[in-house]
CSV table of C-alpha atoms in Angstrom, one decimal:
chain,number,residue,atom,x,y,z
Z,24,MET,CA,93.2,95.0,93.7
Z,25,SER,CA,95.5,96.2,96.4
Z,26,TYR,CA,94.0,93.7,98.7
Z,27,LEU,CA,95.2,90.5,96.9
Z,28,LYS,CA,98.5,90.1,98.6
Z,29,SER,CA,96.9,90.5,102.0
Z,30,LEU,CA,94.3,88.1,101.0
Z,31,GLN,CA,96.5,85.4,100.2
Z,32,GLU,CA,99.0,85.9,103.1
Z,33,ALA,CA,96.4,86.3,105.9
Z,34,VAL,CA,95.7,82.7,106.4
Z,35,GLN,CA,96.8,79.1,105.3
Z,36,PRO,CA,96.1,78.7,101.5
Z,37,PHE,CA,92.6,77.3,101.0
Z,38,ALA,CA,93.7,74.5,98.8
Z,39,LYS,CA,96.0,73.3,101.8
Z,40,THR,CA,93.2,73.4,104.2
Z,41,VAL,CA,91.0,71.3,101.9
Z,42,GLY,CA,93.6,68.8,101.2
Z,43,TYR,CA,92.5,67.7,97.8
Z,44,ASP,CA,91.7,68.9,94.4
Z,45,ILE,CA,87.9,70.1,94.0
Z,46,LEU,CA,86.7,68.6,90.7
Z,47,ALA,CA,83.6,70.0,88.8
Z,48,LYS,CA,80.7,67.8,88.0
Z,49,ASN,CA,78.5,68.1,84.9
Z,50,PRO,CA,77.3,71.7,85.0
Z,51,LYS,CA,73.5,72.2,85.5
Z,52,THR,CA,73.4,75.9,86.0
Z,53,LEU,CA,74.6,78.6,83.4
Z,54,GLN,CA,75.1,81.8,85.4
Z,55,LEU,CA,75.5,84.8,83.1
Z,56,ASN,CA,77.0,88.2,84.6
Z,57,ILE,CA,75.5,90.2,81.9
Z,58,THR,CA,76.7,93.8,82.9
Z,59,ARG,CA,78.4,95.9,85.4
Z,60,LYS,CA,75.7,98.8,85.1
Z,61,CYS,CA,73.9,99.3,88.2
Z,62,ASN,CA,71.8,102.2,89.7
Z,63,LEU,CA,73.6,101.4,93.1
Z,64,ALA,CA,77.1,101.2,94.4
Z,65,CYS,CA,77.0,98.8,97.4
Z,66,LYS,CA,79.8,98.7,99.8
Z,67,HIS,CA,79.8,94.9,99.8
Z,68,CYS,CA,79.5,94.3,95.9
Z,69,HIS,CA,82.2,92.0,94.7
Z,70,VAL,CA,82.0,92.9,91.0
Z,71,GLU,CA,82.0,96.8,92.0
Z,72,ALA,CA,79.0,97.7,89.7
Z,73,SER,CA,77.9,101.1,89.7
Z,74,PRO,CA,76.1,103.8,87.8
Z,75,ALA,CA,79.5,104.8,86.3
Z,76,ARG,CA,80.1,101.4,84.7
Z,77,ASP,CA,79.0,100.6,81.2
Z,78,GLU,CA,80.1,97.1,80.4
Z,79,ASP,CA,77.4,95.1,78.9
Z,80,MET,CA,77.0,91.8,77.1
Z,81,GLN,CA,76.9,92.0,73.2
Z,82,MET,CA,74.1,90.2,71.4
Z,83,SER,CA,76.3,87.8,69.8
Z,84,THR,CA,77.6,86.6,73.0
Z,85,ALA,CA,74.1,86.4,74.5
Z,86,GLU,CA,73.1,84.2,71.4
Z,87,ARG,CA,76.2,82.0,71.8
Z,88,ALA,CA,75.1,81.5,75.5
Z,89,MET,CA,71.7,80.5,74.5
Z,90,GLU,CA,73.2,78.0,72.0
Z,91,LEU,CA,74.9,76.3,74.9
Z,92,LEU,CA,71.9,76.3,77.2
Z,93,ARG,CA,70.0,74.6,74.3
Z,94,GLU,CA,72.5,72.1,73.3
Z,95,TRP,CA,74.1,71.0,76.6
Z,96,ASP,CA,72.7,69.7,79.8
Z,97,PHE,CA,72.0,72.8,81.5
Z,98,THR,CA,68.7,72.8,83.5
Z,99,THR,CA,68.8,76.5,84.9
Z,100,LEU,CA,69.7,79.9,83.6
Z,101,ASP,CA,70.8,82.3,86.3
Z,102,ILE,CA,71.1,85.9,85.3
Z,103,THR,CA,72.9,88.4,87.6
Z,104,GLY,CA,75.1,91.6,87.3
Z,105,GLY,CA,75.4,94.7,88.2
Z,106,ALA,CA,71.6,95.3,87.9
Z,107,PRO,CA,70.9,92.9,85.1
Z,108,GLU,CA,67.5,94.4,84.1
Z,109,MET,CA,69.9,97.3,82.6
Z,110,SER,CA,71.4,95.2,80.2
Z,111,ARG,CA,70.3,95.3,76.4
Z,112,VAL,CA,70.2,91.5,76.4
Z,113,TYR,CA,68.1,90.8,79.5
Z,114,LYS,CA,64.8,90.2,77.9
Z,115,TYR,CA,66.1,88.5,75.1
Z,116,LEU,CA,67.8,85.8,77.4
Z,117,ILE,CA,64.7,85.3,79.4
Z,118,ASP,CA,62.5,85.0,76.4
Z,119,THR,CA,64.8,82.7,74.8
Z,120,ALA,CA,65.4,80.4,77.8
Z,121,SER,CA,61.7,80.5,78.5
Z,122,SER,CA,60.9,79.2,75.0
Z,123,MET,CA,63.0,76.0,75.8
Z,124,GLY,CA,61.3,75.5,79.1
Z,125,LYS,CA,64.4,76.2,81.2
Z,126,LYS,CA,64.0,77.2,84.9
Z,127,ILE,CA,65.1,80.9,85.1
Z,128,MET,CA,66.5,82.9,88.0
Z,129,THR,CA,67.2,86.6,88.0
Z,130,ARG,CA,69.2,88.5,90.7
Z,131,SER,CA,67.8,92.0,91.5
Z,132,ASN,CA,68.5,94.8,93.8
Z,133,LEU,CA,64.8,95.7,93.9
Z,134,THR,CA,65.2,99.2,93.6
Z,135,ILE,CA,65.7,99.2,89.8
Z,136,PHE,CA,61.9,98.4,89.5
Z,137,ASN,CA,60.9,101.9,90.8
Z,138,ASP,CA,62.8,103.5,87.8
Z,139,ASP,CA,60.4,104.7,85.1
Z,140,GLU,CA,62.4,102.9,82.4
Z,141,TYR,CA,62.2,99.4,84.2
Z,142,LYS,CA,58.8,99.7,85.7
Z,143,ASP,CA,57.5,96.9,83.4
Z,144,ILE,CA,60.1,94.3,84.3
Z,145,PRO,CA,58.0,92.7,87.3
Z,146,GLU,CA,55.1,92.1,85.0
Z,147,PHE,CA,57.4,90.7,82.3
Z,148,LEU,CA,59.0,88.3,84.9
Z,149,LYS,CA,55.7,87.2,86.3
Z,150,GLU,CA,54.4,86.3,82.8
Z,151,ARG,CA,57.3,84.0,82.2
Z,152,LYS,CA,57.4,82.8,85.9
Z,153,VAL,CA,60.9,83.9,86.5
Z,154,GLU,CA,62.2,83.1,89.9
Z,155,ILE,CA,63.6,86.3,91.7
Z,156,VAL,CA,66.4,86.3,93.9
Z,157,ALA,CA,66.3,89.8,95.6
Z,158,SER,CA,68.9,91.4,97.8
Z,159,LEU,CA,67.6,93.1,101.2
Z,160,PRO,CA,70.7,93.1,103.4
Z,161,PHE,CA,68.6,93.6,106.4
Z,162,TYR,CA,65.0,94.0,107.7
Z,163,GLU,CA,65.7,97.4,109.2
Z,164,GLU,CA,66.4,100.6,107.4
Z,165,VAL,CA,69.5,101.6,109.1
Z,166,LYS,CA,71.4,98.6,108.5
Z,167,THR,CA,70.3,98.2,104.9
Z,168,ASP,CA,70.9,102.0,104.0
Z,169,LYS,CA,74.4,101.6,105.7
Z,170,VAL,CA,75.5,98.9,103.0
Z,171,ARG,CA,73.5,100.2,100.0
Z,172,GLY,CA,72.7,103.9,100.3
Z,173,ILE,CA,70.3,106.3,102.0
Z,174,GLY,CA,66.8,105.5,100.8
Z,175,VAL,CA,67.3,102.1,99.5
Z,176,PHE,CA,65.5,100.4,102.0
Z,177,HIS,CA,62.4,102.0,101.6
Z,178,ASP,CA,62.7,101.8,97.8
Z,179,SER,CA,63.2,98.1,98.2
Z,180,ILE,CA,60.0,97.7,100.4
Z,181,ASP,CA,58.0,99.4,97.8
Z,182,ALA,CA,59.3,97.1,95.1
Z,183,LEU,CA,58.5,94.1,97.5
Z,184,LYS,CA,55.0,95.1,98.0
Z,185,ARG,CA,54.5,95.3,94.2
Z,186,LEU,CA,55.9,91.9,93.7
Z,187,CYS,CA,53.5,90.4,96.2
Z,188,THR,CA,50.8,92.1,94.8
Z,189,LEU,CA,51.4,90.5,91.5
Z,190,GLY,CA,51.8,87.2,93.3
Z,191,TYR,CA,55.3,86.8,94.0
Z,192,GLY,CA,56.0,84.9,97.4
Z,193,ARG,CA,52.4,83.9,97.5
Z,194,ASP,CA,51.6,82.1,94.2
Z,195,GLU,CA,53.7,78.7,94.3
Z,196,ALA,CA,54.7,79.4,90.6
Z,197,LEU,CA,56.2,82.8,91.6
Z,198,GLN,CA,59.3,82.3,93.7
Z,199,LEU,CA,60.5,85.3,95.5
Z,200,ASN,CA,63.8,84.7,97.5
Z,201,LEU,CA,65.7,87.2,99.6
Z,202,VAL,CA,69.4,87.5,100.4
Z,203,TYR,CA,70.8,88.6,103.5
Z,204,ASN,CA,74.3,90.3,103.7
Z,205,PRO,CA,76.1,90.9,107.0
Z,206,SER,CA,76.9,94.9,107.2
Z,207,GLY,CA,80.6,94.3,108.2
Z,208,ALA,CA,83.5,91.8,108.8
Z,209,MET,CA,81.5,89.0,110.3
Z,210,ILE,CA,79.9,85.7,109.5
Z,211,PRO,CA,76.2,85.4,109.3
Z,212,SER,CA,74.3,83.8,112.2
Z,213,SER,CA,71.9,80.9,111.7
Z,214,GLN,CA,70.0,81.0,108.3
Z,215,GLU,CA,66.9,79.5,109.8
Z,216,GLU,CA,66.6,82.0,112.6
Z,217,LEU,CA,67.4,84.8,110.4
Z,218,GLU,CA,64.6,83.8,108.0
Z,219,ALA,CA,62.1,83.6,110.8
Z,220,ILE,CA,62.9,87.1,111.7
Z,221,TYR,CA,62.8,88.4,108.3
Z,222,ARG,CA,59.5,86.6,107.7
Z,223,THR,CA,57.9,88.2,111.0
Z,224,LYS,CA,59.2,91.5,110.6
Z,225,LEU,CA,58.3,92.0,106.8
Z,226,LYS,CA,54.8,90.4,107.1
Z,227,ASP,CA,53.9,92.3,110.3
Z,228,GLU,CA,55.2,95.7,109.3
Z,229,TYR,CA,54.7,95.7,105.5
Z,230,ASP,CA,52.6,92.9,104.5
Z,231,ILE,CA,55.5,91.2,102.5
Z,232,ASP,CA,55.7,87.6,101.9
Z,233,PHE,CA,58.7,85.6,100.3
Z,234,ASN,CA,59.7,81.9,100.0
Z,235,ASN,CA,63.1,81.6,101.2
Z,236,LEU,CA,65.9,83.7,102.7
Z,237,PHE,CA,69.5,83.0,101.4
Z,238,SER,CA,72.4,84.0,103.9
Z,239,MET,CA,75.5,85.3,102.0
Z,240,THR,CA,78.8,85.7,103.6
Z,241,ASN,CA,80.7,88.7,102.3
Z,242,SER,CA,83.5,87.7,100.1
Z,243,PRO,CA,86.7,89.6,100.9
Z,244,ILE,CA,87.0,90.9,97.4
Z,245,GLY,CA,85.8,93.9,95.4
Z,246,ARG,CA,84.7,96.9,97.3
Z,247,PHE,CA,84.5,94.8,100.5
Z,248,GLY,CA,88.1,93.6,100.2
Z,249,GLU,CA,89.3,97.0,99.6
Z,250,TRP,CA,87.5,98.3,102.8
Z,251,LEU,CA,89.0,95.2,104.6
Z,252,GLU,CA,92.5,96.5,103.4
Z,253,ARG,CA,92.0,100.2,104.2
Z,254,SER,CA,90.6,99.4,107.6
Z,255,ASN,CA,93.3,96.7,108.5
Z,256,ASN,CA,90.7,94.1,108.9
Z,257,MET,CA,91.7,91.6,106.3
Z,258,GLN,CA,93.9,89.5,108.7
Z,259,ARG,CA,91.0,89.5,111.4
Z,260,TYR,CA,88.2,88.5,108.8
Z,261,LEU,CA,90.1,85.9,106.9
Z,262,THR,CA,91.0,84.2,110.3
Z,263,ARG,CA,87.5,84.3,111.2
Z,264,LEU,CA,86.6,82.5,108.1
Z,265,CYS,CA,89.5,80.1,108.2
Z,266,ASP,CA,88.7,79.2,111.8
Z,267,ALA,CA,85.0,78.4,110.7
Z,268,PHE,CA,86.1,76.3,107.7
Z,269,ASN,CA,83.6,73.4,107.5
Z,270,PRO,CA,84.7,70.4,105.3
Z,271,ALA,CA,81.1,69.3,105.0
Z,272,THR,CA,80.3,72.3,102.8
Z,273,VAL,CA,82.9,71.4,100.2
Z,274,GLU,CA,80.7,68.7,98.3
Z,275,ASP,CA,77.8,71.1,98.0
Z,276,LEU,CA,79.8,74.2,96.7
Z,277,MET,CA,77.9,76.2,93.9
Z,278,CYS,CA,81.1,76.0,91.7
Z,279,LEU,CA,80.9,72.0,91.3
Z,280,ASP,CA,77.9,72.3,89.0
Z,281,THR,CA,77.6,76.0,88.0
Z,282,LEU,CA,79.3,77.5,85.0
Z,283,SER,CA,79.7,81.3,85.4
Z,284,VAL,CA,80.1,83.4,82.3
Z,285,ASP,CA,81.1,87.1,82.2
Z,286,TYR,CA,79.6,89.7,79.9
Z,287,ASP,CA,82.5,89.3,77.4
Z,288,GLY,CA,82.0,85.6,77.2
Z,289,THR,CA,84.9,84.3,79.4
Z,290,ILE,CA,84.2,81.3,81.6
Z,291,HIS,CA,84.9,81.1,85.2
Z,292,ASP,CA,84.1,78.5,88.0
Z,293,CYS,CA,82.0,81.0,90.0
Z,294,ASP,CA,81.0,84.8,90.3
Z,295,PHE,CA,83.8,85.4,92.8
Z,296,ASN,CA,86.4,84.0,90.5
Z,297,LEU,CA,84.8,86.0,87.8
Z,298,ALA,CA,85.3,89.3,89.8
Z,299,LEU,CA,88.9,88.3,90.2
Z,300,GLY,CA,89.5,87.5,86.3
Z,301,MET,CA,90.2,84.0,87.3
Z,302,SER,CA,89.1,82.1,84.2
Z,303,ILE,CA,88.6,78.3,84.3
Z,304,ALA,CA,91.6,75.8,84.1
Z,305,GLY,CA,92.2,74.5,80.6
Z,306,PRO,CA,93.2,75.9,77.3
Z,307,HIS,CA,89.7,76.9,76.4
Z,308,LYS,CA,88.4,79.9,78.3
Z,309,THR,CA,85.4,81.5,76.5
Z,310,ILE,CA,82.0,80.3,75.2
Z,311,PHE,CA,83.3,80.6,71.9
Z,312,ASP,CA,86.0,77.9,72.1
Z,313,ILE,CA,84.8,75.8,75.0
Z,314,GLU,CA,83.9,72.3,74.5
Z,315,LYS,CA,81.7,70.0,76.7
Z,316,ASN,CA,84.6,67.7,77.6
Z,317,ASP,CA,86.5,70.6,79.0
Z,318,LEU,CA,84.2,71.0,81.9
Z,319,ILE,CA,83.5,67.7,83.6
Z,320,GLY,CA,86.0,66.8,86.1
Z,321,ARG,CA,88.3,70.0,85.7
Z,322,LYS,CA,90.1,71.3,88.5
Z,323,ILE,CA,88.3,74.1,90.3
Z,324,ARG,CA,90.6,77.2,90.6
Z,325,THR,CA,90.6,78.2,94.3
Z,326,MET,CA,92.3,81.1,96.3
Z,327,ASN,CA,91.7,82.3,99.8
Z,328,HIS,CA,88.5,84.1,99.1
Z,329,CYS,CA,87.0,80.7,98.8
Z,330,TYR,CA,86.8,80.4,102.5
Z,331,THR,CA,83.7,82.7,102.3
Z,332,CYS,CA,81.7,79.8,100.9
Z,333,THR,CA,83.0,77.1,103.3
Z,334,ALA,CA,82.5,79.0,106.7
Z,335,GLY,CA,80.1,77.8,109.1
Z,336,SER,CA,77.1,76.3,107.4
Z,337,GLY,CA,78.3,77.6,104.1
Z,338,SER,CA,77.3,80.5,102.0
Z,339,SER,CA,73.9,80.2,99.9
């Protein structure tokens, strides 16, 4: 993480800009980052997942996570990676959470559904009414492939068509949400405007329907952080994020009611802190020793990458 020094020195510390401690609420979403395995190696990936990575959640860790989901006040299970579909515990987690009647979200890069080993996943998700949050950095081939690799756009379109055929984005019970990422060191434009363009383009050109578009600002960490450092763009990008700081976004930050758990069971305030190895404040830092009272009112750990989620309208 050669960029960390530049990240912290580029602008005023995030904590000073906010001016007060950000305190967690009673967590409602249990987010599990279950693997670093991925069939892609996207340029903006903050956890630096790739086909060369093999970190994966153990079954004992998954079982403990499901105990917390059952016993505490969580209403939602959010599964991410890597390509979470490649994890040995993926189907176990979904089946277990489904049996509890919990809302289940799974992140997906879409292209994994075209792999013979994972072609059954869409039907598996449909049967359990799992909400899919799918990455599609842009509605055009050139910009998507620039971020994610040659051929990824058309592979993603093929997967989206299949999901729509199954009813995703069309049946109210089968939610399909897309995620937009800028292709460079910029802040996304209006989410509403982008969603309207995505909806028109994808429907007219490919007969693809979806429910919502989430606009994600690229966090200056992971592969994107390394690129910012190499290209001497860290100062410019952080200044842009800092200048766009919107205090109204702080009360709606995801970290306030989400608990982010890594594949090894360590607990973090959010997936970005997870990528940086910043575990939660307090003496108990894993799902094996955490107590419910450790969570409510704890101080959220922040650093300058937190400007990502507070710039403009905030990052979904």
